[in-house]
């Protein structure tokens, strides 16, 4: 053959052209999924803590109410992480010798705070207020998942804006009666939507989607 | 059919006019698998061989209309769809917002992106469509096997090619016939 | 403009005598295929490449320190960035106009200049595109937040903003220009493929030529598509600078908020575009001895177009002043008063000199046919058009509604190195272009020859 | 969200797979995996918290600073994870501290012989913001700019941190030992060699302590010196009444007020109360005619002058004559004087007007005037029967009142004589502030033992053997008196950040006691709270104290808690003293008035304005006062009310004087404003000063501002401006004669935020006269055509629920700048520095525009606070390509920093130019103490982001959330924006326009209400109430035309 290309060139050329176009589309779609994937959001990733505190044991097992430790969840923006004192209320009586708890006892002895790793970490420019959500009937479980089944703690939701917005736009899909807010494994007595709509009226829930609702 | 060693025969002519008349004759002769190859567009040449392809216009029109719809649709969607839409884990809602007290659907403002997308898609269709209709990319083609064509084909050579696939094709007869049309030379085209 | 009738006995031919298909093809393709670049080419390239380094430095400073390295402030938040953006976009327009509009008008004289002009368009748009990205405070975000895609915030671009219109208009313009340019190149690429001496050249040109072999059926499709592309480009090119002018016209700032901006900007764009074409081609034709292909006829016609568009622009200046007076609006009135007599008065009056008075010389045929003076005028017009944007942006911003917030502006050294840097980018690209691609459309030149199908009904 | 090289990431992950190792179980961000340099850079630059969290002890316990990373990740948050953060809970949580909720504590800022009662907002133990104390019986709320800025002073990284002895770091114990032994040593000599120098002290406790010391050592002396004190007023009251007395004015009672060079509304102990009372008498409603009238004759433009109905600019030395003339006109026995030619009409009309309002008229003299003029003023008030109605006389809030300059002069003489063995300086900085003729520094060299207590290691510290870091008032216990004498017990908000001591401790150490401030202060009140105390010191014996309702406090515990909670000790205001003019007081006056207070030089007659023979007057700097705030970035960057200059002090000369000097109009240039330098020469001393042409400055008079030219202020304050103390004489600290100016051919660039001062015939600030108002209350609304809502092509948006709005009363605003500093403090607004301000990049969300009206020689000046107007048809929003600024459901013009990409287009389309842009990384991410000051409810903006006023949306949200938790609606007045709270005149009102009974809705309905540039159909949510002046028609015939919009 004395011409520049041989027969196969045609197939190669056409395939590379079409294939290239398809590849670009595929990568774009993967990118969209990647942005929402757990390793970007950090969801469902176990967070190691100085003390391997088990919510499964304390909440699921012993049935301690959320508010026993997270005291300000219904009164302030911040749900509060309990001071060492709170742990010692019980653990000055029980599991006195457990090596697990040595960091706690040490903290109490030395007055040096325990240093926990943050699990639910919103960006600085997002201003979230626990108390209002609790007041309006958003269950702990709705965002934090089945804490009562978490031996090790992890973030149950993506915490991305689109995730927040889903509820802010349609609260009726998620609301529960105030008395059930701290309940784990809650099941609506009946159709969630009808119950939700009633609660929206009852609690005067505004679906706020203004930017300054969360960003200042 | 007759000679499988041959893709076809190629005759070279000296002027566009000669080429056009030759093409007409070949066409009238009943040849169907013929093609003329010129370094410049010669009007009436394709018609002379009975080719009249008008698909590209329609494709471009369709592309333009699609762009128009996509552009306007996107803007309306973004400014109106205030509820949750989630497709394959990707969130596709819009976000209606009060922007400077303007209405959600500010059509005058939306005209421009709509217009631009119309043009964009029409233009893309034009080019992609052309490639598709011409069967490009096609870097290999038997005609390039003809040395004379490689040398002059894109400079000043006027060629007429009759393919062996043509039912009326017969190596000897067709060669004589082409010679008879005043071809400057006739060459075998290897497959 | 010269008459639509294609073949009047032209005083000067659009193609020198004594040419045939082969000679045209040789002359143009040899510029690329014979590997001896003239020394003057190297000089030009070195200049461009050096300036390009300034651009890189400016971008580095910008990314690591912030837009504060520029001279901008409040109230003058846009300076060289947007001035240069508008200037470059404007320059781009001539290319599309020549290749598309003159094609529709069947102007033969476009043939020998459209390829270079389109290349110029592409490179000008490339330079222009730098600014919408880098003028922002956070380019790493602006780069894609300006595009509509389903992000995790669930928010979208704000389609009422002229800046978003810009994004759509300019990117469309860039894409379509590139497509148009490439389509026009295909037959010539085939020629290059067949004439390339080296294997590498053959393969590269061959791949780009997509296997073009001049089949009559392909020509048929090709020409229809090309003509429609031209038809699409024409409204597009007019829309682009209209949209750019909306950046200003849509706002409520005195000196920006004006209804004449679209036509006045489009005319200005073509005006500056043709000036730039002259600035590039006049040296080019002498470097490569193309006087017989880019003839005085071409230069004169371009000069005529500059004269016409220049007059429109000048009319625009006068209208701005008239509106200010006629509106009886104190803010508008002060705006024009401040432009003509304020701290930046010299900018305004230099602009009037460059764009108002100098082009009047083009009324005289002797000047239109004097290559030297023409070159000089084209430079002056380029400067004038840059000043026009400076006046519109800076002098309108620096004194607006509340005297308490008035300020002053002056470009910093990084403004300058960014600006000159884009010129470097432009030159570099252009000089590379003429080294690797035929700067004149060969197959269209062939058609200027008798027997090349050069008759009214198929000026193609 | 920054570009991420996905291919590189896949490569790395693939590599990990390839090597078989699983790699990190979780990785924080794509950047981390990609190992982009940006990521590394960001870790260091953008997340200082991440790294420095635990190296910063003060921050360890602070939840809030742990609540996130940096706005630099604005976009990234959606697709990039931040580095792991830590939560450090308490070991034992303190009671009533709710994480994430601020606490407020009442205290007071002691300041130059008075105190500003305040509430301090505290986030997790960090005082972050100063708020007024509305319950306070004297001020009723309102703060000044110094109080607002004092919180930054607390966190000033340049504060002195360790005890220094002879230039080396020493332990406190060593110093206290030295003090105790010195005290003991002095006891023998009866304290003959002991001298205590302090600023004006109002603290009863400290006074009692020092008194105790003095009774123990009769020969010891205590000198109180304020560079900007009120010696002349003191001397005047002594002249008039034979005793040091404090006049307390009742401006709410006064119909006609004459100010003789007194900046009544913006200076002195009573300014907050006076400004408030004055404003209440300017509230005009149709039909109501109880509007007061203010005459001002002053030697340089002042905020008080800006509110006057008739302003006369006179040289300081001409005012005594005017005073004499008026007094004579009022029939004050023995008063005489010939008013200057330019002032005769003024004098006669003022006399008429004052007499027409006997008992409701008031004459006030300013500190710059000699004692005789003060005496005259007292005499005039007496003659007008105003004593007891518009003015009462009480004892001075300052303990042991004296005359500071005289005292200081004696002290220096003693020091030079070598009779001073121990000099203890409590918080004062005499080496810088003392008049230059005293040469205080060299005198200090002759003192064997000198101890300096101060916030900074300032000029005085540099010249004393010992220096002790002083506790900031937010760090320690103390007490202080406001202008009317009411005592506030000051409580600490935070542990001392460094090895600091308070004056109480130092004095205690002198008398050999080692006590904590709490023991000392509480001890004093234990002894005094129920009047049982015999040892009622110079702090003034307090009778039996009862609470505001007159009920006894059962126990000291109850008293103490109540007092700390309320922020004042009820019933401690001074009772008015009956006064009688001393014989001969006034007889002496005209003589004193006739003799101008010139120290030297031939004084030409008052019409002489040759470049020689000029008058020099000294003034407190509006921003840095006497220099004590020189290292406060907020105050340095604060544009001064009249020249709008920051980071500098300039010398005012009148336009006519400028012409004679041949000084051209100062012109705005790219870098700030170009002014001429000139050599100012007085008595052979020469100094270079930048000349500033100040309309309303008397011809032939130069106004210099103190407080600049610091050399030991700190990184911010050093080397700015010129030091006016250079010219000051302890004999004539306020006015000098015989100065001469020689123009230099040198240009100096000044940072000035408002280079242009004409209104260009635009109806921006709208002013009318009282007659115009009564003729047409809506005059302001006719000054521009405002399109009706239904003239728009689009249907206007409906705002159900709340619709936030604001109204600013230009009649009340006197341009005091308190609101500007409050805004800076509340919203984490960065300081950008002189160069950036010169480039036009200041960041203030709220600015006060200043325009002149009338002829440059006798202009009137107008102030207009301008922040984001929250337009309903916001032009800025429409042009933002990413929707970073959009409207909220309640009509706020939201600014979403994390969405902003920084095109700056919004700023261009904002006719008010209230948007500010972070051209560079202005926010300080590194200095730990500055981070402690930040308001955790407001995002700290990063580079490349636009920002602006949001009506303090963080406060709106907090209130809304609280209301929701309590299942109620938001009450009117529950949300108070930072500027509104700080304003002493209640000029700013914020609230819900949909609530027809709200104050703001009423204000918008006021006939004076107009929207700035509303003719552009922006429909601003902020409206202005036009100013109404009350001129005396005999002096200014009514303008025939409509009210002015600042025309001419």
mmCIF file with all atom_site columns, C-alpha atoms in Angstrom, chain D residues 804-934:
data_model
loop_
_atom_site.group_PDB
_atom_site.id
_atom_site.type_symbol
_atom_site.label_atom_id
_atom_site.label_alt_id
_atom_site.label_comp_id
_atom_site.label_asym_id
_atom_site.label_entity_id
_atom_site.label_seq_id
_atom_site.pdbx_PDB_ins_code
_atom_site.Cartn_x
_atom_site.Cartn_y
_atom_site.Cartn_z
_atom_site.occupancy
_atom_site.B_iso_or_equiv
_atom_site.pdbx_formal_charge
_atom_site.auth_seq_id
_atom_site.auth_comp_id
_atom_site.auth_asym_id
_atom_site.auth_atom_id
_atom_site.pdbx_PDB_model_num
ATOM 1   C CA . UNK D 1 804 ? -37.742 44.244 57.821 1.00 0.00 ? 804 UNK D CA 1
ATOM 2   C CA . UNK D 1 805 ? -37.035 47.913 57.401 1.00 0.00 ? 805 UNK D CA 1
ATOM 3   C CA . UNK D 1 806 ? -35.077 50.774 58.901 1.00 0.00 ? 806 UNK D CA 1
ATOM 4   C CA . UNK D 1 807 ? -35.492 54.492 59.360 1.00 0.00 ? 807 UNK D CA 1
ATOM 5   C CA . UNK D 1 808 ? -32.702 56.962 60.077 1.00 0.00 ? 808 UNK D CA 1
ATOM 6   C CA . UNK D 1 809 ? -33.566 60.389 61.454 1.00 0.00 ? 809 UNK D CA 1
ATOM 7   C CA . UNK D 1 810 ? -31.147 62.925 60.004 1.00 0.00 ? 810 UNK D CA 1
ATOM 8   C CA . UNK D 1 811 ? -32.461 65.397 62.546 1.00 0.00 ? 811 UNK D CA 1
ATOM 9   C CA . UNK D 1 812 ? -30.986 63.372 65.388 1.00 0.00 ? 812 UNK D CA 1
ATOM 10  C CA . UNK D 1 813 ? -27.738 62.091 63.890 1.00 0.00 ? 813 UNK D CA 1
ATOM 11  C CA . UNK D 1 814 ? -24.757 64.197 64.900 1.00 0.00 ? 814 UNK D CA 1
ATOM 12  C CA . UNK D 1 815 ? -22.129 62.091 63.141 1.00 0.00 ? 815 UNK D CA 1
ATOM 13  C CA . UNK D 1 816 ? -20.548 60.712 66.313 1.00 0.00 ? 816 UNK D CA 1
ATOM 14  C CA . UNK D 1 817 ? -19.383 57.494 64.564 1.00 0.00 ? 817 UNK D CA 1
ATOM 15  C CA . UNK D 1 818 ? -20.480 55.148 67.372 1.00 0.00 ? 818 UNK D CA 1
ATOM 16  C CA . UNK D 1 819 ? -22.664 53.184 64.952 1.00 0.00 ? 819 UNK D CA 1
ATOM 17  C CA . UNK D 1 820 ? -19.789 52.679 62.517 1.00 0.00 ? 820 UNK D CA 1
ATOM 18  C CA . UNK D 1 821 ? -17.531 51.131 65.142 1.00 0.00 ? 821 UNK D CA 1
ATOM 19  C CA . UNK D 1 822 ? -20.418 49.069 66.489 1.00 0.00 ? 822 UNK D CA 1
ATOM 20  C CA . UNK D 1 823 ? -20.986 47.692 62.984 1.00 0.00 ? 823 UNK D CA 1
ATOM 21  C CA . UNK D 1 824 ? -17.304 46.849 62.634 1.00 0.00 ? 824 UNK D CA 1
ATOM 22  C CA . UNK D 1 825 ? -17.304 45.041 65.966 1.00 0.00 ? 825 UNK D CA 1
ATOM 23  C CA . UNK D 1 826 ? -20.533 43.145 65.357 1.00 0.00 ? 826 UNK D CA 1
ATOM 24  C CA . UNK D 1 827 ? -19.802 41.975 61.829 1.00 0.00 ? 827 UNK D CA 1
ATOM 25  C CA . UNK D 1 828 ? -16.128 40.970 61.968 1.00 0.00 ? 828 UNK D CA 1
ATOM 26  C CA . UNK D 1 829 ? -15.226 43.716 59.521 1.00 0.00 ? 829 UNK D CA 1
ATOM 27  C CA . UNK D 1 830 ? -11.482 43.635 58.862 1.00 0.00 ? 830 UNK D CA 1
ATOM 28  C CA . UNK D 1 831 ? -9.014  46.491 59.184 1.00 0.00 ? 831 UNK D CA 1
ATOM 29  C CA . UNK D 1 832 ? -7.228  46.986 55.875 1.00 0.00 ? 832 UNK D CA 1
ATOM 30  C CA . UNK D 1 833 ? -4.623  49.618 56.672 1.00 0.00 ? 833 UNK D CA 1
ATOM 31  C CA . UNK D 1 834 ? -3.737  53.054 55.326 1.00 0.00 ? 834 UNK D CA 1
ATOM 32  C CA . UNK D 1 835 ? -2.506  52.004 51.899 1.00 0.00 ? 835 UNK D CA 1
ATOM 33  C CA . UNK D 1 836 ? -5.615  49.980 51.112 1.00 0.00 ? 836 UNK D CA 1
ATOM 34  C CA . UNK D 1 837 ? -7.853  52.814 52.302 1.00 0.00 ? 837 UNK D CA 1
ATOM 35  C CA . UNK D 1 838 ? -5.926  55.195 50.081 1.00 0.00 ? 838 UNK D CA 1
ATOM 36  C CA . UNK D 1 839 ? -6.588  52.830 47.197 1.00 0.00 ? 839 UNK D CA 1
ATOM 37  C CA . UNK D 1 840 ? -10.300 53.095 47.960 1.00 0.00 ? 840 UNK D CA 1
ATOM 38  C CA . UNK D 1 841 ? -10.731 49.667 49.507 1.00 0.00 ? 841 UNK D CA 1
ATOM 39  C CA . UNK D 1 842 ? -12.044 50.431 52.994 1.00 0.00 ? 842 UNK D CA 1
ATOM 40  C CA . UNK D 1 843 ? -14.420 47.764 54.245 1.00 0.00 ? 843 UNK D CA 1
ATOM 41  C CA . UNK D 1 844 ? -16.929 49.635 56.414 1.00 0.00 ? 844 UNK D CA 1
ATOM 42  C CA . UNK D 1 845 ? -20.449 48.360 55.821 1.00 0.00 ? 845 UNK D CA 1
ATOM 43  C CA . UNK D 1 846 ? -21.863 51.465 57.411 1.00 0.00 ? 846 UNK D CA 1
ATOM 44  C CA . UNK D 1 847 ? -20.373 54.825 56.560 1.00 0.00 ? 847 UNK D CA 1
ATOM 45  C CA . UNK D 1 848 ? -21.412 58.344 57.475 1.00 0.00 ? 848 UNK D CA 1
ATOM 46  C CA . UNK D 1 849 ? -21.552 60.633 54.462 1.00 0.00 ? 849 UNK D CA 1
ATOM 47  C CA . UNK D 1 850 ? -20.720 64.243 55.174 1.00 0.00 ? 850 UNK D CA 1
ATOM 48  C CA . UNK D 1 851 ? -21.735 67.141 52.923 1.00 0.00 ? 851 UNK D CA 1
ATOM 49  C CA . UNK D 1 852 ? -21.255 70.868 53.250 1.00 0.00 ? 852 UNK D CA 1
ATOM 50  C CA . UNK D 1 853 ? -24.006 73.342 52.478 1.00 0.00 ? 853 UNK D CA 1
ATOM 51  C CA . UNK D 1 854 ? -23.678 77.067 51.907 1.00 0.00 ? 854 UNK D CA 1
ATOM 52  C CA . UNK D 1 855 ? -20.594 79.184 51.508 1.00 0.00 ? 855 UNK D CA 1
ATOM 53  C CA . UNK D 1 856 ? -17.263 77.578 52.410 1.00 0.00 ? 856 UNK D CA 1
ATOM 54  C CA . UNK D 1 857 ? -16.675 80.302 54.993 1.00 0.00 ? 857 UNK D CA 1
ATOM 55  C CA . UNK D 1 858 ? -19.894 79.842 56.952 1.00 0.00 ? 858 UNK D CA 1
ATOM 56  C CA . UNK D 1 859 ? -21.243 76.472 55.858 1.00 0.00 ? 859 UNK D CA 1
ATOM 57  C CA . UNK D 1 860 ? -23.565 74.128 57.601 1.00 0.00 ? 860 UNK D CA 1
ATOM 58  C CA . UNK D 1 861 ? -22.603 70.473 57.603 1.00 0.00 ? 861 UNK D CA 1
ATOM 59  C CA . UNK D 1 862 ? -24.862 67.442 57.285 1.00 0.00 ? 862 UNK D CA 1
ATOM 60  C CA . UNK D 1 863 ? -24.289 63.827 58.220 1.00 0.00 ? 863 UNK D CA 1
ATOM 61  C CA . UNK D 1 864 ? -26.004 60.846 56.656 1.00 0.00 ? 864 UNK D CA 1
ATOM 62  C CA . UNK D 1 865 ? -25.321 57.280 57.779 1.00 0.00 ? 865 UNK D CA 1
ATOM 63  C CA . UNK D 1 866 ? -25.448 55.042 54.711 1.00 0.00 ? 866 UNK D CA 1
ATOM 64  C CA . UNK D 1 867 ? -25.519 51.257 54.797 1.00 0.00 ? 867 UNK D CA 1
ATOM 65  C CA . UNK D 1 868 ? -27.176 48.780 52.450 1.00 0.00 ? 868 UNK D CA 1
ATOM 66  C CA . UNK D 1 869 ? -30.652 50.146 51.775 1.00 0.00 ? 869 UNK D CA 1
ATOM 67  C CA . UNK D 1 870 ? -32.070 46.636 51.253 1.00 0.00 ? 870 UNK D CA 1
ATOM 68  C CA . UNK D 1 871 ? -33.854 47.759 48.069 1.00 0.00 ? 871 UNK D CA 1
ATOM 69  C CA . UNK D 1 872 ? -36.921 45.738 47.160 1.00 0.00 ? 872 UNK D CA 1
ATOM 70  C CA . UNK D 1 873 ? -35.949 46.121 43.515 1.00 0.00 ? 873 UNK D CA 1
ATOM 71  C CA . UNK D 1 874 ? -32.316 45.486 44.322 1.00 0.00 ? 874 UNK D CA 1
ATOM 72  C CA . UNK D 1 875 ? -30.241 46.338 41.243 1.00 0.00 ? 875 UNK D CA 1
ATOM 73  C CA . UNK D 1 876 ? -27.298 44.376 42.624 1.00 0.00 ? 876 UNK D CA 1
ATOM 74  C CA . UNK D 1 877 ? -29.175 41.073 42.651 1.00 0.00 ? 877 UNK D CA 1
ATOM 75  C CA . UNK D 1 878 ? -30.225 41.119 39.032 1.00 0.00 ? 878 UNK D CA 1
ATOM 76  C CA . UNK D 1 879 ? -26.666 41.288 37.754 1.00 0.00 ? 879 UNK D CA 1
ATOM 77  C CA . UNK D 1 880 ? -25.092 38.607 39.949 1.00 0.00 ? 880 UNK D CA 1
ATOM 78  C CA . UNK D 1 881 ? -24.297 35.664 37.669 1.00 0.00 ? 881 UNK D CA 1
ATOM 79  C CA . UNK D 1 882 ? -24.303 33.054 40.446 1.00 0.00 ? 882 UNK D CA 1
ATOM 80  C CA . UNK D 1 883 ? -27.187 34.299 42.575 1.00 0.00 ? 883 UNK D CA 1
ATOM 81  C CA . UNK D 1 884 ? -24.909 35.084 45.494 1.00 0.00 ? 884 UNK D CA 1
ATOM 82  C CA . UNK D 1 885 ? -27.091 38.012 46.438 1.00 0.00 ? 885 UNK D CA 1
ATOM 83  C CA . UNK D 1 886 ? -30.843 37.452 46.353 1.00 0.00 ? 886 UNK D CA 1
ATOM 84  C CA . UNK D 1 887 ? -33.892 38.412 48.348 1.00 0.00 ? 887 UNK D CA 1
ATOM 85  C CA . UNK D 1 888 ? -35.097 36.599 51.439 1.00 0.00 ? 888 UNK D CA 1
ATOM 86  C CA . UNK D 1 889 ? -38.765 35.946 52.131 1.00 0.00 ? 889 UNK D CA 1
ATOM 87  C CA . UNK D 1 890 ? -38.684 38.851 54.568 1.00 0.00 ? 890 UNK D CA 1
ATOM 88  C CA . UNK D 1 891 ? -37.316 41.296 52.021 1.00 0.00 ? 891 UNK D CA 1
ATOM 89  C CA . UNK D 1 892 ? -33.712 41.226 53.130 1.00 0.00 ? 892 UNK D CA 1
ATOM 90  C CA . UNK D 1 893 ? -31.089 41.643 50.454 1.00 0.00 ? 893 UNK D CA 1
ATOM 91  C CA . UNK D 1 894 ? -29.162 38.510 51.416 1.00 0.00 ? 894 UNK D CA 1
ATOM 92  C CA . UNK D 1 895 ? -25.452 38.331 50.710 1.00 0.00 ? 895 UNK D CA 1
ATOM 93  C CA . UNK D 1 896 ? -24.250 34.743 50.467 1.00 0.00 ? 896 UNK D CA 1
ATOM 94  C CA . UNK D 1 897 ? -20.494 34.928 50.944 1.00 0.00 ? 897 UNK D CA 1
ATOM 95  C CA . UNK D 1 898 ? -19.913 31.262 50.262 1.00 0.00 ? 898 UNK D CA 1
ATOM 96  C CA . UNK D 1 899 ? -21.636 31.502 46.889 1.00 0.00 ? 899 UNK D CA 1
ATOM 97  C CA . UNK D 1 900 ? -19.923 34.730 45.801 1.00 0.00 ? 900 UNK D CA 1
ATOM 98  C CA . UNK D 1 901 ? -17.268 34.406 43.105 1.00 0.00 ? 901 UNK D CA 1
ATOM 99  C CA . UNK D 1 902 ? -16.398 38.084 43.193 1.00 0.00 ? 902 UNK D CA 1
ATOM 100 C CA . UNK D 1 903 ? -17.310 39.610 39.845 1.00 0.00 ? 903 UNK D CA 1
ATOM 101 C CA . UNK D 1 904 ? -17.918 42.964 41.625 1.00 0.00 ? 904 UNK D CA 1
ATOM 102 C CA . UNK D 1 905 ? -20.778 43.629 39.196 1.00 0.00 ? 905 UNK D CA 1
ATOM 103 C CA . UNK D 1 906 ? -23.229 44.022 42.095 1.00 0.00 ? 906 UNK D CA 1
ATOM 104 C CA . UNK D 1 907 ? -21.135 46.859 43.475 1.00 0.00 ? 907 UNK D CA 1
ATOM 105 C CA . UNK D 1 908 ? -21.220 48.646 40.128 1.00 0.00 ? 908 UNK D CA 1
ATOM 106 C CA . UNK D 1 909 ? -24.972 48.389 39.922 1.00 0.00 ? 909 UNK D CA 1
ATOM 107 C CA . UNK D 1 910 ? -25.449 49.568 43.509 1.00 0.00 ? 910 UNK D CA 1
ATOM 108 C CA . UNK D 1 911 ? -26.221 53.295 43.351 1.00 0.00 ? 911 UNK D CA 1
ATOM 109 C CA . UNK D 1 912 ? -25.350 53.623 47.041 1.00 0.00 ? 912 UNK D CA 1
ATOM 110 C CA . UNK D 1 913 ? -21.917 51.986 46.714 1.00 0.00 ? 913 UNK D CA 1
ATOM 111 C CA . UNK D 1 914 ? -22.357 50.256 50.058 1.00 0.00 ? 914 UNK D CA 1
ATOM 112 C CA . UNK D 1 915 ? -20.885 46.955 48.962 1.00 0.00 ? 915 UNK D CA 1
ATOM 113 C CA . UNK D 1 916 ? -17.340 46.142 50.032 1.00 0.00 ? 916 UNK D CA 1
ATOM 114 C CA . UNK D 1 917 ? -14.963 43.710 48.394 1.00 0.00 ? 917 UNK D CA 1
ATOM 115 C CA . UNK D 1 918 ? -12.126 41.605 49.808 1.00 0.00 ? 918 UNK D CA 1
ATOM 116 C CA . UNK D 1 919 ? -9.563  42.512 47.175 1.00 0.00 ? 919 UNK D CA 1
ATOM 117 C CA . UNK D 1 920 ? -6.920  40.692 49.217 1.00 0.00 ? 920 UNK D CA 1
ATOM 118 C CA . UNK D 1 921 ? -7.034  38.416 52.224 1.00 0.00 ? 921 UNK D CA 1
ATOM 119 C CA . UNK D 1 922 ? -8.019  41.153 54.681 1.00 0.00 ? 922 UNK D CA 1
ATOM 120 C CA . UNK D 1 923 ? -9.333  38.985 57.496 1.00 0.00 ? 923 UNK D CA 1
ATOM 121 C CA . UNK D 1 924 ? -6.622  38.084 60.009 1.00 0.00 ? 924 UNK D CA 1
ATOM 122 C CA . UNK D 1 925 ? -6.540  34.280 60.148 1.00 0.00 ? 925 UNK D CA 1
ATOM 123 C CA . UNK D 1 926 ? -3.433  34.099 62.273 1.00 0.00 ? 926 UNK D CA 1
ATOM 124 C CA . UNK D 1 927 ? -3.451  36.318 65.350 1.00 0.00 ? 927 UNK D CA 1
ATOM 125 C CA . UNK D 1 928 ? -5.026  34.194 68.102 1.00 0.00 ? 928 UNK D CA 1
ATOM 126 C CA . UNK D 1 929 ? -6.248  37.065 70.267 1.00 0.00 ? 929 UNK D CA 1
ATOM 127 C CA . UNK D 1 930 ? -7.960  38.730 67.318 1.00 0.00 ? 930 UNK D CA 1
ATOM 128 C CA . UNK D 1 931 ? -9.733  35.489 66.526 1.00 0.00 ? 931 UNK D CA 1
ATOM 129 C CA . UNK D 1 932 ? -11.060 35.505 70.078 1.00 0.00 ? 932 UNK D CA 1
ATOM 130 C CA . UNK D 1 933 ? -12.764 38.817 69.419 1.00 0.00 ? 933 UNK D CA 1
ATOM 131 C CA . UNK D 1 934 ? -14.732 37.560 66.415 1.00 0.00 ? 934 UNK D CA 1
#
